[in-house]
PDB file of C-alpha atoms and ligand atoms in Angstrom:
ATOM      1  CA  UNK A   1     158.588 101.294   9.730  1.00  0.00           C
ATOM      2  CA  UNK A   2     157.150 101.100  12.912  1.00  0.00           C
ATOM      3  CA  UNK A   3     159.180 104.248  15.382  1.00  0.00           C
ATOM      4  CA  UNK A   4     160.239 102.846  18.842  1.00  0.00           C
ATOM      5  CA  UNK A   5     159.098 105.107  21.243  1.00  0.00           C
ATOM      6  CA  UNK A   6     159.008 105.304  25.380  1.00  0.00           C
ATOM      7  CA  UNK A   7     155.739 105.854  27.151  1.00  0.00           C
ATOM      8  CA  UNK A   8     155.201 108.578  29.304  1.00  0.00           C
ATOM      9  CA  UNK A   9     152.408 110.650  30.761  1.00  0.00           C
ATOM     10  CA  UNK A  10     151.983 114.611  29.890  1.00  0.00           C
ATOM     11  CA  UNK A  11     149.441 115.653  32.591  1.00  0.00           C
ATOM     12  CA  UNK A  12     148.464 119.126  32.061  1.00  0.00           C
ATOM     13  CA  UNK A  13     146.607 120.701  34.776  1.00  0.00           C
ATOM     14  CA  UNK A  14     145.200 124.036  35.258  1.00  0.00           C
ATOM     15  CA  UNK A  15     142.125 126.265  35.662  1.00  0.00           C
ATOM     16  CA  UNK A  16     138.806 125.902  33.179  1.00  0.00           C
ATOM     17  CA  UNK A  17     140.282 128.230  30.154  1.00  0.00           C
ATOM     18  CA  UNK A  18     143.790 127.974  31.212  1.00  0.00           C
ATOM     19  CA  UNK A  19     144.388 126.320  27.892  1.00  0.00           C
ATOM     20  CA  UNK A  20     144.468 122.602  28.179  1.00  0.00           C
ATOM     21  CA  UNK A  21     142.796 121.337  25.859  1.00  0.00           C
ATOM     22  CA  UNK A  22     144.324 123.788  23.718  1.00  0.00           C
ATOM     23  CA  UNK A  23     147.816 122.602  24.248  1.00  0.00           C
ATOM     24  CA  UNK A  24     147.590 119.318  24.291  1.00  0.00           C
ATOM     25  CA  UNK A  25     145.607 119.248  21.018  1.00  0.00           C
ATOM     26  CA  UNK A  26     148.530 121.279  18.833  1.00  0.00           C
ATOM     27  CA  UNK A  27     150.860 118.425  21.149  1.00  0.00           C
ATOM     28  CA  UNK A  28     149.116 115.559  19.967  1.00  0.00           C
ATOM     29  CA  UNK A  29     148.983 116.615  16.285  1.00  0.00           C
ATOM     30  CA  UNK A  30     152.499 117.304  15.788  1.00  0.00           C
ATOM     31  CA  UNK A  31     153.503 113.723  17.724  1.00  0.00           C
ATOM     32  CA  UNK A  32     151.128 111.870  15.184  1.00  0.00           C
ATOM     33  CA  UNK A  33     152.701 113.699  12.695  1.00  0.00           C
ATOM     34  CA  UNK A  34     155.837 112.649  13.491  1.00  0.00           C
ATOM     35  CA  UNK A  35     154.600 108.722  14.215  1.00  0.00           C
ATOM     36  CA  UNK A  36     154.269 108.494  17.320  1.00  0.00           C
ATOM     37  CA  UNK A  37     151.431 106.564  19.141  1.00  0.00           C
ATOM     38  CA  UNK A  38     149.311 108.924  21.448  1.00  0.00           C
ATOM     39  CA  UNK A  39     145.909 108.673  23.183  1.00  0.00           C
ATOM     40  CA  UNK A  40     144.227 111.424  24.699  1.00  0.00           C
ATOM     41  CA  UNK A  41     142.580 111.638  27.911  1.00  0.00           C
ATOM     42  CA  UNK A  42     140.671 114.334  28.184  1.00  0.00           C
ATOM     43  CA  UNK A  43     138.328 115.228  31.356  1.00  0.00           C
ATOM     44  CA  UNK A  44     134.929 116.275  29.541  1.00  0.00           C
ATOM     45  CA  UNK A  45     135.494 113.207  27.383  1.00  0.00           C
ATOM     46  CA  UNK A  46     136.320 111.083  30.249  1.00  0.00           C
ATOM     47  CA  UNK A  47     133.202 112.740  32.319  1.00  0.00           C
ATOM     48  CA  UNK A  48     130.966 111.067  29.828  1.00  0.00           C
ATOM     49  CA  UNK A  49     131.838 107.513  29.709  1.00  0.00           C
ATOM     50  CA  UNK A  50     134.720 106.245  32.158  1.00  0.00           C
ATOM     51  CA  UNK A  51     133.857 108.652  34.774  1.00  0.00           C
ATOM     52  CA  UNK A  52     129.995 108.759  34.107  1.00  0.00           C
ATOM     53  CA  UNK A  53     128.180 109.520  36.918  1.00  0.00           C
ATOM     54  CA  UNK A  54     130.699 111.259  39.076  1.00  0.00           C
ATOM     55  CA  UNK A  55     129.909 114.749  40.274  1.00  0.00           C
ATOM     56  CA  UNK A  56     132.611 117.266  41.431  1.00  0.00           C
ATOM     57  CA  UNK A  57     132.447 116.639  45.463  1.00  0.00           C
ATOM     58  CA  UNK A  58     136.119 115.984  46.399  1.00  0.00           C
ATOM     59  CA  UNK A  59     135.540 112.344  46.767  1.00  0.00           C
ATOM     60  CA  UNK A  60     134.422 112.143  42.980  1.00  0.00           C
ATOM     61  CA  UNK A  61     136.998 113.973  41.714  1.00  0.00           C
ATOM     62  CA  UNK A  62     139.605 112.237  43.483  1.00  0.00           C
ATOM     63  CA  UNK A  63     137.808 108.554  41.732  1.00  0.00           C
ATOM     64  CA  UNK A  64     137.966 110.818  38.632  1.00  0.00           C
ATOM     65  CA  UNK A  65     141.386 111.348  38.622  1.00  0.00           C
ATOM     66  CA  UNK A  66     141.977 107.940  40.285  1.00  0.00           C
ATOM     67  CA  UNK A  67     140.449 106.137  37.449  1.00  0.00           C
ATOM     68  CA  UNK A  68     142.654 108.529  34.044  1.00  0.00           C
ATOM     69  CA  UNK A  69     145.572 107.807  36.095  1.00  0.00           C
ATOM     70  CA  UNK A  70     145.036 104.140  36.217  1.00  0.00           C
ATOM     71  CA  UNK A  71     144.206 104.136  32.014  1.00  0.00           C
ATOM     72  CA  UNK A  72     147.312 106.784  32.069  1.00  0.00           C
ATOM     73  CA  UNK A  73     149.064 103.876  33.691  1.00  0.00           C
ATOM     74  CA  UNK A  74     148.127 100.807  31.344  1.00  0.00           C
ATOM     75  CA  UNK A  75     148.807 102.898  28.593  1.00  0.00           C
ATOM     76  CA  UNK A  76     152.506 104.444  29.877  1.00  0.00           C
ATOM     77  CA  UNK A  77     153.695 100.839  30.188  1.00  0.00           C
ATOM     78  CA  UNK A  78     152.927 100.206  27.106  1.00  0.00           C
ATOM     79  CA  UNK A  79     155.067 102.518  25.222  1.00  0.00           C
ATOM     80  CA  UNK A  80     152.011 105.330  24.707  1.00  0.00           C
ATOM     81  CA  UNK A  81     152.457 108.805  25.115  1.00  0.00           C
ATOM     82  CA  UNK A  82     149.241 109.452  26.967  1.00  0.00           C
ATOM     83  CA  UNK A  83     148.517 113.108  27.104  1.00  0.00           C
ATOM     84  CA  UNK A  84     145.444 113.937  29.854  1.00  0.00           C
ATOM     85  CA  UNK A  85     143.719 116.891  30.002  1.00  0.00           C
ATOM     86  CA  UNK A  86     142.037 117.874  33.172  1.00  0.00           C
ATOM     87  CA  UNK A  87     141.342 120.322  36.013  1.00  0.00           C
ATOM     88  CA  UNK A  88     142.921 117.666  38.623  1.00  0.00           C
ATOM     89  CA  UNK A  89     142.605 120.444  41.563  1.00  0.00           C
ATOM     90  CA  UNK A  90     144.050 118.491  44.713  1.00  0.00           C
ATOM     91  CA  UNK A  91     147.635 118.459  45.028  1.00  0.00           C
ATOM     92  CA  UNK A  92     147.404 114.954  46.753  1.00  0.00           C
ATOM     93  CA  UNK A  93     145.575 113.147  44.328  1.00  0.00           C
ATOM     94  CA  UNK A  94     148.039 114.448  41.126  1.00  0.00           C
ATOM     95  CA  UNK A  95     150.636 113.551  43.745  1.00  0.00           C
ATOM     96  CA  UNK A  96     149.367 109.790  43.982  1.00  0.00           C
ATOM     97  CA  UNK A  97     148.942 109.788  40.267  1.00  0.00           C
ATOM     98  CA  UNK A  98     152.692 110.379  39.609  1.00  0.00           C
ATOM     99  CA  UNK A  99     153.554 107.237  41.930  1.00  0.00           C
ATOM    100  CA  UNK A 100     151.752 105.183  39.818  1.00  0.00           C
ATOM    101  CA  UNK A 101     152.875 106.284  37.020  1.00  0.00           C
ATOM    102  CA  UNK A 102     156.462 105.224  35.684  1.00  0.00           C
ATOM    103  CA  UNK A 103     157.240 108.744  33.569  1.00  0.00           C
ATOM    104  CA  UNK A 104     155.422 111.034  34.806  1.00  0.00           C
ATOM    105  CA  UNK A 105     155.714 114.808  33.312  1.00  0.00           C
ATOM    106  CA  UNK A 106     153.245 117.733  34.538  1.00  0.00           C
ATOM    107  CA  UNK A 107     152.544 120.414  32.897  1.00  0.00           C
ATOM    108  CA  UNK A 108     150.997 123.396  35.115  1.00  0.00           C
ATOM    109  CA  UNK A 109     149.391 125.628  32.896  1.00  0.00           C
ATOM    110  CA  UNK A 110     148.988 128.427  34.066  1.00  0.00           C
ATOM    111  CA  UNK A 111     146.661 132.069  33.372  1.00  0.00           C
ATOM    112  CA  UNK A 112     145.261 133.814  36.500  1.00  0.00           C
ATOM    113  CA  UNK A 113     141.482 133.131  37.497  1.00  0.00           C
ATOM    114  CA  UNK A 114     140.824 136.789  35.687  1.00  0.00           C
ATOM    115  CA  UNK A 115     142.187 135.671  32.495  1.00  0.00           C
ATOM    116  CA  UNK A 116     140.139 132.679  32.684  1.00  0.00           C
ATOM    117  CA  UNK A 117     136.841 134.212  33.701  1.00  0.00           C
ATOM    118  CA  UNK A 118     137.673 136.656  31.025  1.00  0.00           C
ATOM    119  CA  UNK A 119     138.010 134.294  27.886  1.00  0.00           C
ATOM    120  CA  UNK A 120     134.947 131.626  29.156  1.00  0.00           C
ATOM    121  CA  UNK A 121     136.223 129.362  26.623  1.00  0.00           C
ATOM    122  CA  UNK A 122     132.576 127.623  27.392  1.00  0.00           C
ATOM    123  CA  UNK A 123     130.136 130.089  29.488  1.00  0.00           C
ATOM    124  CA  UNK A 124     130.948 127.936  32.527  1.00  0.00           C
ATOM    125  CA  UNK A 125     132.386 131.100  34.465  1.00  0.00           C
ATOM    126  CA  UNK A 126     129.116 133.069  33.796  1.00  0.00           C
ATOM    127  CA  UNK A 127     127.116 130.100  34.607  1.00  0.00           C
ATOM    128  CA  UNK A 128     128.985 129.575  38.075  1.00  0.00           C
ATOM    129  CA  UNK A 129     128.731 133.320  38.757  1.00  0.00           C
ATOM    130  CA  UNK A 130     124.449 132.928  38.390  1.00  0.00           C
ATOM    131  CA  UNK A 131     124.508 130.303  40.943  1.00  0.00           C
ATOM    132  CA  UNK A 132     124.052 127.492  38.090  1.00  0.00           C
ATOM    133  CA  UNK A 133     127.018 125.825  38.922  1.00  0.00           C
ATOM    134  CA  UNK A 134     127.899 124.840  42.104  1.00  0.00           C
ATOM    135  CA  UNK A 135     131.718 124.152  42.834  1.00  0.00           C
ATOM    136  CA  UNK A 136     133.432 124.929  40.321  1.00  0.00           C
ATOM    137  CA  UNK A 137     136.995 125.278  40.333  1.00  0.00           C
ATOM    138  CA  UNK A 138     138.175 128.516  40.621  1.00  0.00           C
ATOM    139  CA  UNK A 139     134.824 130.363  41.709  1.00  0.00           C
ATOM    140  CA  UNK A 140     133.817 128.209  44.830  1.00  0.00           C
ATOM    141  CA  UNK A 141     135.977 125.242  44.853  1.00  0.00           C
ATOM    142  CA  UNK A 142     139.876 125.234  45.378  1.00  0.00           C
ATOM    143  CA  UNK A 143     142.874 125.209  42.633  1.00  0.00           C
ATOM    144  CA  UNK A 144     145.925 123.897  44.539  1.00  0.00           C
ATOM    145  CA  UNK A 145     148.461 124.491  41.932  1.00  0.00           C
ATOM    146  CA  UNK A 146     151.646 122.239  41.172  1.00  0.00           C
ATOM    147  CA  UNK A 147     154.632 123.193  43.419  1.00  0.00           C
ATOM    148  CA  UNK A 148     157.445 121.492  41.240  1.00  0.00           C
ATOM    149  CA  UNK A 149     155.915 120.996  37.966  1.00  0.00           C
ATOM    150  CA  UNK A 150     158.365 120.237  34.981  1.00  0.00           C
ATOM    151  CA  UNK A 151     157.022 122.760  32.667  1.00  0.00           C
ATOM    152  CA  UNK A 152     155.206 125.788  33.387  1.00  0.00           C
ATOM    153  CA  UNK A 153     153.199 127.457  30.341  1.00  0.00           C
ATOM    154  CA  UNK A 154     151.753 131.355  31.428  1.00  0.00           C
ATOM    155  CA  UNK A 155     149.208 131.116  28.524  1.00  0.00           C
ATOM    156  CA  UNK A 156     148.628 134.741  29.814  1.00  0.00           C
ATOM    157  CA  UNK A 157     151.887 136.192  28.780  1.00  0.00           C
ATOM    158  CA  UNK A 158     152.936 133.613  25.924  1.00  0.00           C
ATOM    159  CA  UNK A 159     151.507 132.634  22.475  1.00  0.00           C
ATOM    160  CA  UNK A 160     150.351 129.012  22.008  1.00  0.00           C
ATOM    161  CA  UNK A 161     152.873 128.017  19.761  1.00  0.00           C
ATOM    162  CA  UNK A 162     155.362 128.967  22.706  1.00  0.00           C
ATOM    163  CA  UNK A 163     153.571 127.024  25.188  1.00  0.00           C
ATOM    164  CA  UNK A 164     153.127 123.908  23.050  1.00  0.00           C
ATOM    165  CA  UNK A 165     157.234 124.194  22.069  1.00  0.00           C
ATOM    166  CA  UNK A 166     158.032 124.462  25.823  1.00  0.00           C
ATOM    167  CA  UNK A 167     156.163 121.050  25.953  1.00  0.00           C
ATOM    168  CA  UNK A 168     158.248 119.644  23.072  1.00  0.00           C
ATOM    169  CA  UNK A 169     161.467 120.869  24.280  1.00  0.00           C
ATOM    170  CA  UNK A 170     160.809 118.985  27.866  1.00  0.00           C
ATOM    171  CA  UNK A 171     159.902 116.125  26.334  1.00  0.00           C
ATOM    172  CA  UNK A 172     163.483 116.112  23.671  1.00  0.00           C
ATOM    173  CA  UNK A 173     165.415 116.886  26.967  1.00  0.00           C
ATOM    174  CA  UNK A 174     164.334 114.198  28.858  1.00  0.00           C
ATOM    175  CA  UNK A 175     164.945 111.546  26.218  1.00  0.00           C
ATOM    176  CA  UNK A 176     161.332 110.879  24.969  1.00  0.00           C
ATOM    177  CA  UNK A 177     161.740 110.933  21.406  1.00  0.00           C
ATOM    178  CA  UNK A 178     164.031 108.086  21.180  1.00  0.00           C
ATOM    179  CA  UNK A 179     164.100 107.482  17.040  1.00  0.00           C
TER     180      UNK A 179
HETATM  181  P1  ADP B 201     141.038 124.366  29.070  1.00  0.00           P
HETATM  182  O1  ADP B 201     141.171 123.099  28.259  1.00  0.00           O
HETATM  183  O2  ADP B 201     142.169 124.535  30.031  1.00  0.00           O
HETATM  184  O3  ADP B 201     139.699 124.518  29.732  1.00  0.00           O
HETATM  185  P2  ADP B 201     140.934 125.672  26.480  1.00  0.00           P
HETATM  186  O4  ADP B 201     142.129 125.090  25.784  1.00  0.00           O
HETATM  187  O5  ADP B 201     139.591 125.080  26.174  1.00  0.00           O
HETATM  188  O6  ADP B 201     141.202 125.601  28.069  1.00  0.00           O
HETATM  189  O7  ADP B 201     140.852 127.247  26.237  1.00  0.00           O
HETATM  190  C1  ADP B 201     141.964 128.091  26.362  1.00  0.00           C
HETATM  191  C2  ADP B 201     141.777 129.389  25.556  1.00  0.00           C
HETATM  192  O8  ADP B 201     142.922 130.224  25.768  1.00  0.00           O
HETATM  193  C3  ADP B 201     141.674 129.145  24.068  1.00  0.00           C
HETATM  194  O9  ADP B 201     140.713 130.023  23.546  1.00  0.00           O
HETATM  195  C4  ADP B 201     143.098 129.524  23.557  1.00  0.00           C
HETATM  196  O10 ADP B 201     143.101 129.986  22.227  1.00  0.00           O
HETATM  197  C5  ADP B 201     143.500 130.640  24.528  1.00  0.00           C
HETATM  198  N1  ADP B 201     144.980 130.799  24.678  1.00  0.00           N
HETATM  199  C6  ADP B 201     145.672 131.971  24.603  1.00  0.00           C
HETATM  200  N2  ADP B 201     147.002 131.787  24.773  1.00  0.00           N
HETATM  201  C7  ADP B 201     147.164 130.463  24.970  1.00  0.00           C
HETATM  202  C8  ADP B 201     148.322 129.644  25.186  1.00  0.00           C
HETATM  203  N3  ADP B 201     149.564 130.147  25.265  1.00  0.00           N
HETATM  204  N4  ADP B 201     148.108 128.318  25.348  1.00  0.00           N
HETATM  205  C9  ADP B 201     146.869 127.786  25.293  1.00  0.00           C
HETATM  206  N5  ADP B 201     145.743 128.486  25.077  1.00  0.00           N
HETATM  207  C10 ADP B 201     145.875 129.842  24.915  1.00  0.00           C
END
């Protein structure tokens, strides 16, 4: 039997390494494994065919962003969780984003630039360092971070399986898993 279930969007946002992709991975499995519908939205995946051809001036990133939100959208009102995965820098933008969205939860997760640079999930830090990159997040292009977000996961102090239950948990409490 088909589960009813109410959309809602889980945007996770945080530095390159900060554990995104991570998270919302272990979130996704464990919602399929309990029936629910989800879709992913992640940004490298999204760089290569919605977004193809943007770069990472402000303007891009903002049609980036512009453009998962509006899929994000289509999706929410349709009963999907949609979980998206990406960087989303600029305050503003994540701001706009919410409005459009009918449930909205963001998740700020959250390890300082050091911990980042330190793990360079993908050699991106080192490559940005040499001058190969140019503005990346972090290194030589600006991270506002969340002021109110609902959850907060310090992948720095906490294990995954912490962070991805404080995800869980937010979701339960705010009447998502309707069975
Ligand atoms: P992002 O998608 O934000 O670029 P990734 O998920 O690719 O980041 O990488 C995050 C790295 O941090 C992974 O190697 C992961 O195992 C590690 N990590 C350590 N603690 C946590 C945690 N609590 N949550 C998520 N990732 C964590």
């Amino acid at each position: 039997m088909e589960i009813k279930q109410r959309g809602v969007t889980v945007w996770f946002t945080g530095l390159s390494g900060a554990g995104k992709t991570t998270i919302s991975h272990l979130v996704e499995k464990e919602l399929r494994t309990q029936g629910y519908k989800v879709e992913v939205l992640d940004g490298d995946v999204v760089r290569k065919n919605l977004s193809k051809g943007l770069g990472f001036s402000k303007e891009d990133r903002e049609e980036n962003i512009r453009r998962i939100g509006f899929v994000a959208h289509l999706l929410t009102r349709n009963n999907v969780i949609v979980l998206v995965s990406v960087i989303a820098p600029y305050q503003n933008i994540r701001e706009e984003v919410r409005q459009m969205i009918e449930n909205f939860v963001e998740v700020y997760v959250n390890a300082p630039l050091e911990v980042c640079e330190q793990r360079d999930v993908k050699y991106l830090y080192k490559k940005a360092r040499a001058g190969l990159i140019k503005n990346f997040t972090g290194i030589d292009d600006p991270y506002e971070p969340p002021s109110n977000p609902e959850v907060e996961c310090r992948t720095d102090q906490e294990s995954v399986t912490e962070s991805v239950k404080k995800v869980l948990d937010k979701l339960e409490m705010l009447g998502y898993f309707v069975q």
